[in-house]
Amino acid sequence: MSRIRQHVRGSRLATAGIAVTTATLLAAVLSPAADAAGRPTRATALDHAAAALVEHAASLGLTAPQDTAVRDVVIDKDGAQHVRYDRTYRELPVLGGDFVVHLAPDGTYRTANRATRAAISLPTITPRISAPKAADAAVNALRAAAGLGKALKQVKAKPQLVVDALHGTPKLAWRTDAVGLDSLGNPVARTVLTDARTGAQIDAWDSIETVTGDGKSLYGGTVPLETTLSGSSYQLKDPNRGNTYTGDAANKTDLCIFGICISRAPATLFADTDNHWGTGASSDRSTAAVDAQYGTNVTWDYYKNVHGRNGIGNDGKGSYNRVHYGNAYNNAFWDDSCFCMTYGDGDGTQLGPLVGLDVAGHEMSHGVTSKSANLTYSGESGGLNEATSDIFGSLVEFYANNASDTGDYLIGEKIVRSGFGRDALRYMDKPSKDGSSADYWSSSVGNLDVHYSSGVANHFAYLLAEGSGSKTINGVTYNSPTYNGSTVTGIGRDKLGAIWYRALTVYMTSSTKYAGARTATLNAARDLYGSGSTEYNAVAAAWTAVNVN
């Protein structure tokens, strides 16, 4: 009997051979067919998509050994629906198996975006390489990447058997998340993909997504905060933004990454008796907390007010921040396993506390990406993942309109110190100014670290918003070149944000590379402004200007 099944409002369609989650079933049962204006709801979108899976299973590559699960739903103003799925093969997650089904306002099928079009079929799901051997290989890869050898402490690894459809012909693989502590007690982590039949390493990437960056803040002046009164004191917890809160990690670290838990650094909720937080100096531990909470608030508001997104997961649920993490830790990161953002204090020489506003926007945007396109953090897709966070981090900074931290196209400019050697982490107008990032696409871009391959998309985004050539914006001078010597005319930050957000949430998939990003953003521009519009043509011109054709 086929293991794959399709549930629609409690009925079973035995001919379908495709499964949706229980959450989908419950939503279909409990939700009305449409809202008062006749616009489809999430429940009806799921019903329409479920029917499309049945009718178009062959073109979507869905076969009897496969199941599907809904990750995200986007409903346009005109009622068009876009339902994003992950897939499994014989209960194993398929890396690169994700796809998006696009539906007309009446629910009829239009088309679909697939991360891979390869047929997902394996002769066996029994590995020749054991889980312990995969774990050992990942630990060795982590030690080599960290450059610490046996100095790496408390190393743990967690292998998971998967189907790899990201790297050519689908194959059985071990995805192993390895974590450890460096000589200062700070965490390092790496994900290693190993062929489960041969033991060969397929790919590897860093698993901590980095940016190596009323209260009185370090960087933003005096800022408004919404807090929660508890007894006679106030808590740094925002009841209007999903109860997002900020806690003190007490300079401790954890190894609770990807479900591997040795210890969890605390997130002791900040409290205050007069509801006036921080002094503006780093010597007051609550000052960095002000920056982190403020960054969370502004990023939440940006996504909600500009893109209609209700929180990182678009479900109204808040996350939390941990500040004062580790020992002179030159990093900040988003972690899906705790749905939280973590900020180090910096070493004081190269970086100060990494709680800058664009850093907060950057890290929260990693969460948005993980809940939508889930761009694989390796190769060109990893560069697009990082660039997405840089793009939205900058747009959040402009959105804040804070006179103490004016919007710019510099990443992390507030957190760098004189010992860093330059005045920002990255530069969107000409990424190569950081010494390592790529200004333009080439066939070798995917071999770069994702923080450097991101330069191509960052450069595209700047050109699309502001255009080429020399100009001064908010007191910062930029001079953006083009690969082909062309002159690009920008269409503004608002349209850049609208196009990139729609491309991310509707068209990109886990395997999207730069050529696919060009297609995704052109599709988004077509949807928003029309094919052949000024905006559509500007997207094409900006990609060509960074050699993505």
Coordinates of C-alpha atoms in Angstrom, one line a residue:
M1 CA 0.0 0.0 0.0
S2 CA 1.2 3.5 -0.8
R3 CA 2.4 5.3 2.3
I4 CA 1.6 8.7 0.8
R5 CA -1.8 10.1 1.3
Q6 CA -3.8 13.3 0.9
H7 CA -6.2 14.7 3.5
V8 CA -8.7 17.4 2.5
R9 CA -11.1 18.4 5.2
G10 CA -10.9 14.9 6.7
S11 CA -11.5 12.9 3.5
R12 CA -8.9 10.7 2.0
L13 CA -8.1 10.8 -1.7
A14 CA -6.5 7.4 -2.2
T15 CA -5.4 8.2 -5.7
A16 CA -3.2 11.2 -4.7
G17 CA -0.3 9.6 -3.0
I18 CA 0.7 12.9 -1.3
A19 CA 0.6 13.9 2.3
V20 CA 0.0 17.3 4.0
T21 CA 0.4 18.0 7.7
T22 CA -2.1 17.7 10.5
A23 CA -1.9 21.4 10.9
T24 CA -3.1 21.8 7.4
L25 CA -6.1 19.5 8.1
L26 CA -7.0 21.4 11.3
A27 CA -6.8 24.8 9.6
A28 CA -9.1 23.6 6.8
V29 CA -11.6 22.3 9.3
L30 CA -11.6 25.3 11.6
S31 CA -11.3 28.2 9.2
P32 CA -14.0 29.7 7.0
A33 CA -13.8 29.3 3.2
A34 CA -12.9 33.0 2.7
D35 CA -13.0 36.3 4.5
A36 CA -15.7 38.9 4.3
A37 CA -14.4 40.3 1.1
G38 CA -14.2 36.9 -0.6
R39 CA -10.4 36.9 -0.4
P40 CA -9.0 33.4 0.1
T41 CA -7.8 32.6 3.6
R42 CA -4.8 30.5 4.6
A43 CA -7.1 27.5 4.9
T44 CA -8.6 27.8 1.4
A45 CA -5.2 28.4 0.0
L46 CA -4.1 25.1 1.6
D47 CA -7.1 23.3 0.2
H48 CA -6.4 24.7 -3.3
A49 CA -2.8 23.7 -3.1
A50 CA -3.6 20.3 -1.9
A51 CA -5.9 19.7 -4.9
A52 CA -3.1 21.0 -7.1
L53 CA -0.7 18.5 -5.7
V54 CA -3.0 15.7 -6.6
E55 CA -3.6 17.0 -10.2
H56 CA 0.0 17.9 -10.9
A57 CA 1.9 15.3 -8.9
A58 CA 3.9 14.2 -12.0
S59 CA 5.1 17.6 -13.0
L60 CA 6.1 18.3 -9.4
G61 CA 8.1 15.1 -9.3
L62 CA 5.9 13.7 -6.5
T63 CA 5.9 9.9 -6.3
A64 CA 4.6 7.3 -3.9
P65 CA 7.6 7.3 -1.5
Q66 CA 7.3 11.1 -0.9
D67 CA 5.5 13.2 1.6
T68 CA 5.0 17.0 1.7
A69 CA 4.7 19.5 4.5
V70 CA 3.6 23.2 4.2
R71 CA 6.3 25.7 5.3
D72 CA 4.7 29.0 4.3
V73 CA 1.7 30.6 2.6
V74 CA 1.6 34.0 0.9
I75 CA -1.7 35.4 -0.3
D76 CA -1.6 38.5 -2.7
K77 CA -3.9 41.4 -2.5
D78 CA -5.7 40.1 -5.6
G79 CA -6.2 36.7 -4.0
A80 CA -3.4 34.8 -5.8
Q81 CA -1.9 32.2 -3.6
H82 CA 1.6 30.9 -3.2
V83 CA 2.1 27.8 -1.0
R84 CA 5.6 26.6 -0.1
Y85 CA 6.3 23.0 0.6
D86 CA 9.2 20.9 1.9
R87 CA 9.3 17.2 0.9
T88 CA 10.6 14.0 2.3
Y89 CA 11.5 10.7 0.6
R90 CA 10.7 7.6 2.6
E91 CA 10.5 9.9 5.7
L92 CA 14.0 11.3 5.1
P93 CA 14.2 15.1 4.6
V94 CA 15.1 16.1 1.0
L95 CA 17.7 18.9 0.8
G96 CA 16.6 20.8 -2.3
G97 CA 13.2 19.1 -2.4
D98 CA 11.3 22.3 -1.6
F99 CA 8.9 23.9 -4.1
V100 CA 6.3 26.7 -4.3
V101 CA 2.9 26.2 -5.9
H102 CA 1.4 29.3 -7.5
L103 CA -2.4 29.5 -7.7
A104 CA -4.8 32.0 -9.3
P105 CA -7.3 33.9 -7.1
D106 CA -9.9 31.3 -7.8
G107 CA -7.5 28.6 -6.7
T108 CA -6.6 27.1 -10.1
Y109 CA -3.1 26.0 -10.6
R110 CA -0.7 28.4 -12.5
T111 CA 2.8 27.1 -12.1
A112 CA 5.4 26.0 -9.6
N113 CA 9.0 26.8 -8.6
R114 CA 11.1 23.7 -7.7
A115 CA 14.5 23.8 -6.0
T116 CA 15.5 20.8 -8.1
R117 CA 13.9 19.1 -11.1
A118 CA 15.9 15.9 -10.6
A119 CA 13.9 12.8 -10.1
I120 CA 14.1 11.8 -6.5
S121 CA 14.5 8.0 -6.4
L122 CA 17.1 6.0 -4.5
P123 CA 17.8 2.3 -4.8
T124 CA 18.1 2.1 -1.0
I125 CA 18.0 4.3 2.1
T126 CA 20.4 2.1 4.0
P127 CA 23.8 3.8 4.4
R128 CA 27.1 2.1 4.0
I129 CA 28.8 4.8 6.1
S130 CA 27.7 4.6 9.7
A131 CA 26.4 7.5 11.7
P132 CA 29.5 7.5 14.1
K133 CA 31.8 7.6 11.0
A134 CA 29.9 10.6 9.6
A135 CA 30.1 12.3 13.0
D136 CA 33.9 11.8 13.1
A137 CA 34.3 13.2 9.6
A138 CA 32.2 16.2 10.6
V139 CA 34.2 16.8 13.7
N140 CA 37.5 16.6 11.8
A141 CA 36.1 19.1 9.2
L142 CA 35.1 21.5 12.1
R143 CA 38.5 21.3 13.6
A144 CA 40.2 22.0 10.3
A145 CA 37.9 24.9 9.4
A146 CA 38.3 26.4 12.9
G147 CA 42.1 26.0 12.6
L148 CA 42.1 24.8 16.2
G149 CA 42.8 21.1 15.9
K150 CA 42.7 19.4 19.3
A151 CA 42.4 22.8 21.0
L152 CA 38.7 22.7 20.1
K153 CA 36.9 21.6 23.3
Q154 CA 33.6 19.8 24.1
V155 CA 33.1 18.8 20.5
K156 CA 29.8 17.2 19.7
A157 CA 28.2 16.0 16.4
K158 CA 24.7 15.0 15.4
P159 CA 24.3 13.2 12.1
Q160 CA 20.9 13.0 10.3
L161 CA 20.3 10.8 7.3
V162 CA 18.9 12.9 4.4
V163 CA 18.5 12.8 0.6
D164 CA 20.8 15.4 -1.0
A165 CA 19.1 16.8 -4.1
L166 CA 21.2 20.0 -4.0
H167 CA 24.3 18.7 -5.6
G168 CA 23.5 16.9 -8.9
T169 CA 21.9 13.5 -8.9
P170 CA 20.0 12.9 -5.6
K171 CA 21.9 10.7 -3.3
L172 CA 21.7 9.4 0.3
A173 CA 23.8 11.6 2.6
W174 CA 24.5 12.3 6.2
R175 CA 23.9 15.9 7.3
T176 CA 26.0 16.4 10.4
D177 CA 25.9 19.4 12.6
A178 CA 29.1 19.7 14.6
V179 CA 29.7 22.1 17.4
G180 CA 32.5 22.9 19.9
L181 CA 34.1 25.6 22.0
D182 CA 37.2 27.6 20.9
S183 CA 40.1 28.6 23.3
L184 CA 38.0 31.4 24.7
G185 CA 35.0 29.2 25.3
N186 CA 33.0 30.7 22.4
P187 CA 31.1 28.4 20.1
V188 CA 32.0 27.4 16.6
A189 CA 29.8 25.2 14.4
R190 CA 29.8 23.6 11.0
T191 CA 27.4 21.6 9.0
V192 CA 29.0 18.8 6.9
L193 CA 27.3 16.9 4.1
T194 CA 28.8 13.4 3.6
D195 CA 27.9 10.8 1.0
A196 CA 26.3 8.0 3.0
R197 CA 27.5 5.4 0.4
T198 CA 31.1 6.5 -0.2
G199 CA 32.0 8.7 2.8
A200 CA 33.1 11.5 0.5
Q201 CA 32.4 15.1 1.7
I202 CA 29.8 16.7 -0.5
D203 CA 29.7 20.1 1.0
A204 CA 30.3 22.0 4.3
W205 CA 29.4 25.4 5.7
D206 CA 29.5 27.4 8.8
S207 CA 26.3 26.9 10.9
I208 CA 26.3 30.0 12.9
E209 CA 25.2 32.8 10.6
T210 CA 27.5 35.7 11.4
V211 CA 28.2 39.3 10.6
T212 CA 31.9 39.6 11.7
G213 CA 27.9 43.2 14.9
D214 CA 12.6 54.5 26.8
G215 CA 16.4 53.5 27.0
K216 CA 19.8 55.1 26.5
S217 CA 21.5 52.9 23.9
L218 CA 25.1 52.6 22.8
Y219 CA 24.4 53.5 19.2
G220 CA 21.0 54.9 18.7
G221 CA 20.7 57.6 21.4
T222 CA 17.6 57.6 23.6
V223 CA 15.0 55.3 22.1
P224 CA 11.4 54.3 23.1
L225 CA 10.8 50.8 24.5
E226 CA 7.5 49.0 25.2
T227 CA 7.9 46.9 28.4
T228 CA 5.8 44.7 30.7
L229 CA 5.0 45.6 34.3
S230 CA 5.4 42.7 36.7
G231 CA 4.7 43.5 40.3
S232 CA 6.6 46.5 41.2
S233 CA 9.2 46.3 38.4
Y234 CA 9.3 46.5 34.6
Q235 CA 10.5 43.7 32.4
L236 CA 12.3 44.3 29.0
K237 CA 9.6 42.3 27.2
D238 CA 7.4 43.8 24.5
P239 CA 3.7 42.7 24.8
N240 CA 2.9 44.2 21.5
R241 CA 5.5 42.4 19.5
G242 CA 4.9 38.8 20.4
N243 CA 6.4 39.2 23.9
T244 CA 9.9 39.5 22.4
Y245 CA 12.3 40.0 25.2
T246 CA 16.0 40.6 26.0
G247 CA 18.0 38.7 28.6
D248 CA 21.6 38.7 30.0
A249 CA 23.7 35.7 29.0
A250 CA 26.1 36.6 31.8
N251 CA 29.1 36.1 29.4
K252 CA 28.4 32.4 29.3
T253 CA 28.1 30.2 26.1
D254 CA 26.0 27.3 25.1
L255 CA 26.1 24.4 22.8
C256 CA 22.4 24.1 22.2
I257 CA 22.7 24.4 18.4
F258 CA 20.6 22.1 16.2
G259 CA 19.3 20.3 19.2
I260 CA 22.7 19.3 20.6
C261 CA 22.6 20.6 24.1
I262 CA 25.5 20.5 26.5
S263 CA 24.5 23.7 28.3
R264 CA 22.4 26.7 27.5
A265 CA 23.7 30.2 28.3
P266 CA 21.1 32.0 30.4
A267 CA 18.8 34.7 29.1
T268 CA 18.0 36.3 32.5
L269 CA 15.3 38.8 31.7
F270 CA 16.3 42.4 32.3
A271 CA 14.2 44.2 34.9
D272 CA 14.1 47.8 36.0
T273 CA 12.2 49.7 38.7
D274 CA 11.6 53.1 37.0
N275 CA 11.3 51.9 33.3
H276 CA 14.3 54.1 32.2
W277 CA 16.9 51.7 30.9
G278 CA 20.6 52.0 30.4
T279 CA 23.0 54.9 30.7
G280 CA 24.4 54.9 27.1
A281 CA 27.7 53.5 28.4
S282 CA 28.8 49.9 27.9
S283 CA 29.7 49.7 31.6
D284 CA 25.9 49.5 32.3
R285 CA 24.9 45.9 31.3
S286 CA 21.4 47.1 30.4
T287 CA 22.7 49.5 27.8
A288 CA 23.5 46.8 25.2
A289 CA 20.1 45.3 26.1
V290 CA 18.4 48.6 25.0
D291 CA 20.1 48.4 21.6
A292 CA 19.1 44.8 21.1
Q293 CA 15.5 45.3 22.1
Y294 CA 15.3 48.5 20.1
G295 CA 16.7 46.6 17.0
T296 CA 14.1 43.9 17.5
N297 CA 11.3 46.4 17.7
V298 CA 12.3 48.3 14.6
T299 CA 12.9 45.2 12.6
W300 CA 9.5 43.8 13.6
D301 CA 7.8 47.1 12.7
Y302 CA 9.6 47.2 9.3
Y303 CA 8.5 43.8 8.3
K304 CA 4.9 44.3 9.6
N305 CA 4.4 47.9 8.3
V306 CA 6.2 47.6 5.0
H307 CA 5.7 44.0 4.0
G308 CA 2.6 42.9 6.1
R309 CA 4.7 40.2 7.8
N310 CA 3.6 39.5 11.4
G311 CA 6.8 38.6 13.1
I312 CA 9.8 36.5 11.9
G313 CA 7.7 33.4 11.3
N314 CA 4.7 35.5 10.1
D315 CA 2.7 33.9 13.0
G316 CA 2.8 36.8 15.5
K317 CA 5.2 34.9 17.8
G318 CA 8.1 36.8 19.3
S319 CA 11.8 35.7 19.6
Y320 CA 14.3 36.7 22.2
N321 CA 17.7 38.3 22.5
R322 CA 20.7 37.4 24.6
V323 CA 23.4 40.0 25.1
H324 CA 26.8 39.8 26.8
Y325 CA 27.4 36.3 25.3
G326 CA 30.8 34.7 25.6
N327 CA 34.2 36.1 26.3
A328 CA 35.1 39.1 24.0
Y329 CA 33.0 37.4 21.4
N330 CA 33.3 39.1 18.0
N331 CA 30.0 37.8 16.6
A332 CA 26.3 37.9 16.6
F333 CA 24.1 35.2 15.3
W334 CA 20.5 33.9 14.7
D335 CA 19.8 30.4 15.9
D336 CA 16.7 28.6 14.6
S337 CA 16.8 26.0 17.4
C338 CA 16.1 28.6 20.1
F339 CA 14.4 31.1 17.7
C340 CA 16.7 33.7 19.2
M341 CA 19.4 36.3 18.5
T342 CA 22.7 36.3 20.4
Y343 CA 25.1 39.2 20.6
G344 CA 28.7 39.2 21.8
D345 CA 30.4 42.2 23.4
G346 CA 33.3 42.3 20.9
D347 CA 37.0 42.4 21.8
G348 CA 37.0 46.2 22.1
T349 CA 39.9 46.4 19.6
Q350 CA 38.3 45.4 16.4
L351 CA 34.6 45.3 17.3
G352 CA 32.5 46.8 20.1
P353 CA 29.2 45.2 21.3
L354 CA 27.6 43.8 18.2
V355 CA 24.1 45.2 19.0
G356 CA 24.0 47.7 16.1
L357 CA 20.6 48.4 14.5
D358 CA 21.6 47.0 11.1
V359 CA 23.1 43.9 12.8
A360 CA 19.8 43.3 14.5
G361 CA 18.0 43.7 11.2
H362 CA 20.5 41.3 9.6
E363 CA 20.1 38.6 12.2
M364 CA 16.3 38.7 12.3
S365 CA 16.3 38.5 8.5
H366 CA 18.1 35.2 8.7
G367 CA 15.1 34.0 10.6
V368 CA 12.7 35.3 7.9
T369 CA 14.8 33.5 5.3
S370 CA 14.7 30.3 7.2
K371 CA 10.9 30.5 7.3
S372 CA 10.6 31.2 3.6
A373 CA 13.1 30.4 0.9
N374 CA 15.5 28.7 3.4
L375 CA 18.4 29.4 1.1
T376 CA 21.1 26.8 1.7
Y377 CA 24.0 28.4 3.6
S378 CA 26.7 27.4 1.1
G379 CA 27.9 28.4 -2.3
E380 CA 25.8 31.0 -4.3
S381 CA 22.7 30.3 -2.3
G382 CA 24.6 31.0 0.8
G383 CA 25.8 34.3 -0.6
L384 CA 22.2 35.2 -1.4
N385 CA 21.2 34.2 2.2
E386 CA 23.8 36.6 3.6
A387 CA 23.0 39.3 1.1
T388 CA 19.3 39.1 2.0
S389 CA 20.2 39.9 5.6
D390 CA 22.5 42.7 4.6
I391 CA 19.8 44.2 2.3
F392 CA 17.1 44.1 4.9
G393 CA 19.5 45.1 7.7
S394 CA 20.2 48.3 5.7
L395 CA 16.5 48.8 4.9
V396 CA 15.6 48.5 8.6
E397 CA 18.2 51.1 9.4
F398 CA 16.8 53.5 6.8
Y399 CA 13.2 52.7 8.1
A400 CA 14.2 53.6 11.7
N401 CA 15.0 57.2 10.6
N402 CA 17.1 57.6 13.7
A403 CA 19.3 60.7 13.8
S404 CA 21.9 59.0 15.9
D405 CA 22.2 56.1 13.4
T406 CA 21.2 57.3 10.0
G407 CA 20.5 54.9 7.2
D408 CA 23.4 53.9 5.0
Y409 CA 24.7 51.1 2.7
L410 CA 27.5 50.3 5.1
I411 CA 27.1 47.1 7.2
G412 CA 28.0 47.2 10.9
E413 CA 29.6 50.6 10.7
K414 CA 28.6 51.4 14.3
I415 CA 30.3 48.4 15.8
V416 CA 33.7 48.6 14.2
R417 CA 36.7 50.0 16.1
S418 CA 39.9 51.6 14.9
G419 CA 41.8 48.3 15.1
F420 CA 39.4 46.8 12.5
G421 CA 41.3 48.5 9.7
R422 CA 38.2 50.0 8.0
D423 CA 35.0 51.8 8.9
A424 CA 32.5 49.0 8.2
L425 CA 32.2 45.3 7.9
R426 CA 30.8 45.4 4.3
Y427 CA 30.1 48.0 1.6
M428 CA 27.1 47.6 -0.7
D429 CA 28.0 50.2 -3.3
K430 CA 31.3 48.5 -4.0
P431 CA 31.7 45.3 -2.0
S432 CA 35.4 44.8 -2.9
K433 CA 36.3 47.7 -0.6
D434 CA 36.3 45.2 2.3
G435 CA 39.2 43.5 0.6
S436 CA 37.5 40.1 -0.1
S437 CA 33.9 40.5 -1.4
A438 CA 33.0 40.1 -5.0
D439 CA 31.7 43.1 -7.0
Y440 CA 30.5 41.0 -9.9
W441 CA 29.4 37.4 -10.6
S442 CA 31.9 34.9 -12.0
S443 CA 31.9 31.1 -12.2
S444 CA 34.1 31.0 -9.1
V445 CA 31.9 33.2 -6.9
G446 CA 30.2 30.1 -5.3
N447 CA 33.6 29.0 -4.0
L448 CA 33.9 32.1 -1.8
D449 CA 32.9 32.4 1.8
V450 CA 29.2 33.3 1.9
H451 CA 30.0 36.7 3.5
Y452 CA 32.1 37.5 0.4
S453 CA 30.0 35.9 -2.4
S454 CA 27.1 38.0 -1.0
G455 CA 28.8 41.0 -2.5
V456 CA 27.2 40.4 -5.9
A457 CA 23.7 40.6 -4.6
N458 CA 24.6 43.5 -2.3
H459 CA 26.0 45.4 -5.2
F460 CA 22.8 44.6 -7.3
A461 CA 20.6 45.9 -4.5
Y462 CA 22.5 49.1 -4.1
L463 CA 22.4 49.7 -7.9
L464 CA 18.7 48.9 -8.1
A465 CA 17.9 51.4 -5.3
E466 CA 20.3 54.2 -5.9
G467 CA 21.9 53.7 -9.3
S468 CA 25.5 53.8 -10.5
G469 CA 28.1 56.6 -10.2
S470 CA 29.0 59.0 -7.4
K471 CA 26.6 60.4 -4.9
T472 CA 26.2 61.3 -1.2
I473 CA 23.4 60.0 0.9
N474 CA 22.9 61.0 4.5
G475 CA 26.4 62.3 4.6
V476 CA 28.1 59.1 3.2
T477 CA 29.7 59.3 -0.2
Y478 CA 29.3 56.3 -2.6
N479 CA 30.7 55.6 -6.0
S480 CA 29.2 52.4 -7.5
P481 CA 30.7 51.0 -10.7
T482 CA 29.2 48.5 -13.2
Y483 CA 30.7 45.4 -14.8
N484 CA 29.8 46.5 -18.4
G485 CA 30.4 50.3 -17.9
S486 CA 26.6 51.0 -18.1
T487 CA 24.8 53.7 -16.3
V488 CA 22.1 52.3 -14.0
T489 CA 19.2 54.5 -12.7
G490 CA 17.9 53.5 -9.3
I491 CA 14.2 53.0 -8.5
G492 CA 14.5 53.7 -4.7
R493 CA 14.8 51.7 -1.5
D494 CA 11.1 51.0 -1.1
K495 CA 10.8 49.3 -4.5
L496 CA 14.0 47.4 -3.9
G497 CA 12.6 46.1 -0.6
A498 CA 9.2 45.2 -2.2
I499 CA 10.9 43.3 -5.0
W500 CA 13.4 41.4 -2.9
Y501 CA 10.8 40.4 -0.3
R502 CA 8.4 39.0 -2.9
A503 CA 11.2 37.2 -4.7
L504 CA 12.4 35.7 -1.4
T505 CA 9.0 34.6 -0.1
V506 CA 7.3 33.6 -3.4
Y507 CA 9.9 32.6 -5.9
M508 CA 13.3 31.6 -4.4
T509 CA 13.9 28.1 -3.1
S510 CA 16.7 26.5 -1.1
S511 CA 18.9 25.9 -4.1
T512 CA 18.5 29.4 -5.8
K513 CA 21.7 30.7 -7.3
Y514 CA 22.4 34.1 -8.9
A515 CA 20.8 33.2 -12.2
G516 CA 17.8 32.1 -10.4
A517 CA 17.8 35.2 -8.2
R518 CA 17.7 37.3 -11.4
T519 CA 14.6 35.3 -12.6
A520 CA 13.0 35.5 -9.2
T521 CA 13.3 39.3 -8.9
L522 CA 12.2 39.8 -12.4
N523 CA 9.1 37.7 -11.6
A524 CA 8.5 39.8 -8.5
A525 CA 8.9 43.1 -10.4
R526 CA 6.5 41.8 -13.1
D527 CA 3.9 41.0 -10.4
L528 CA 4.3 44.3 -8.6
Y529 CA 4.8 46.8 -11.4
G530 CA 4.2 44.9 -14.7
S531 CA 6.3 43.3 -17.3
G532 CA 8.3 45.9 -19.3
S533 CA 7.7 48.5 -16.6
T534 CA 10.5 50.9 -15.5
E535 CA 11.0 48.8 -12.4
Y536 CA 11.2 45.5 -14.4
N537 CA 13.7 47.0 -16.7
A538 CA 15.7 48.4 -13.8
V539 CA 16.0 45.0 -12.2
A540 CA 17.3 43.5 -15.5
A541 CA 19.8 46.4 -15.9
A542 CA 21.1 46.1 -12.3
W543 CA 21.7 42.4 -12.6
T544 CA 23.5 42.8 -16.0
A545 CA 25.6 45.5 -14.3
V546 CA 26.9 42.9 -11.8
N547 CA 27.4 40.3 -14.6
V548 CA 24.3 38.2 -13.9
N549 CA 22.6 37.6 -17.2

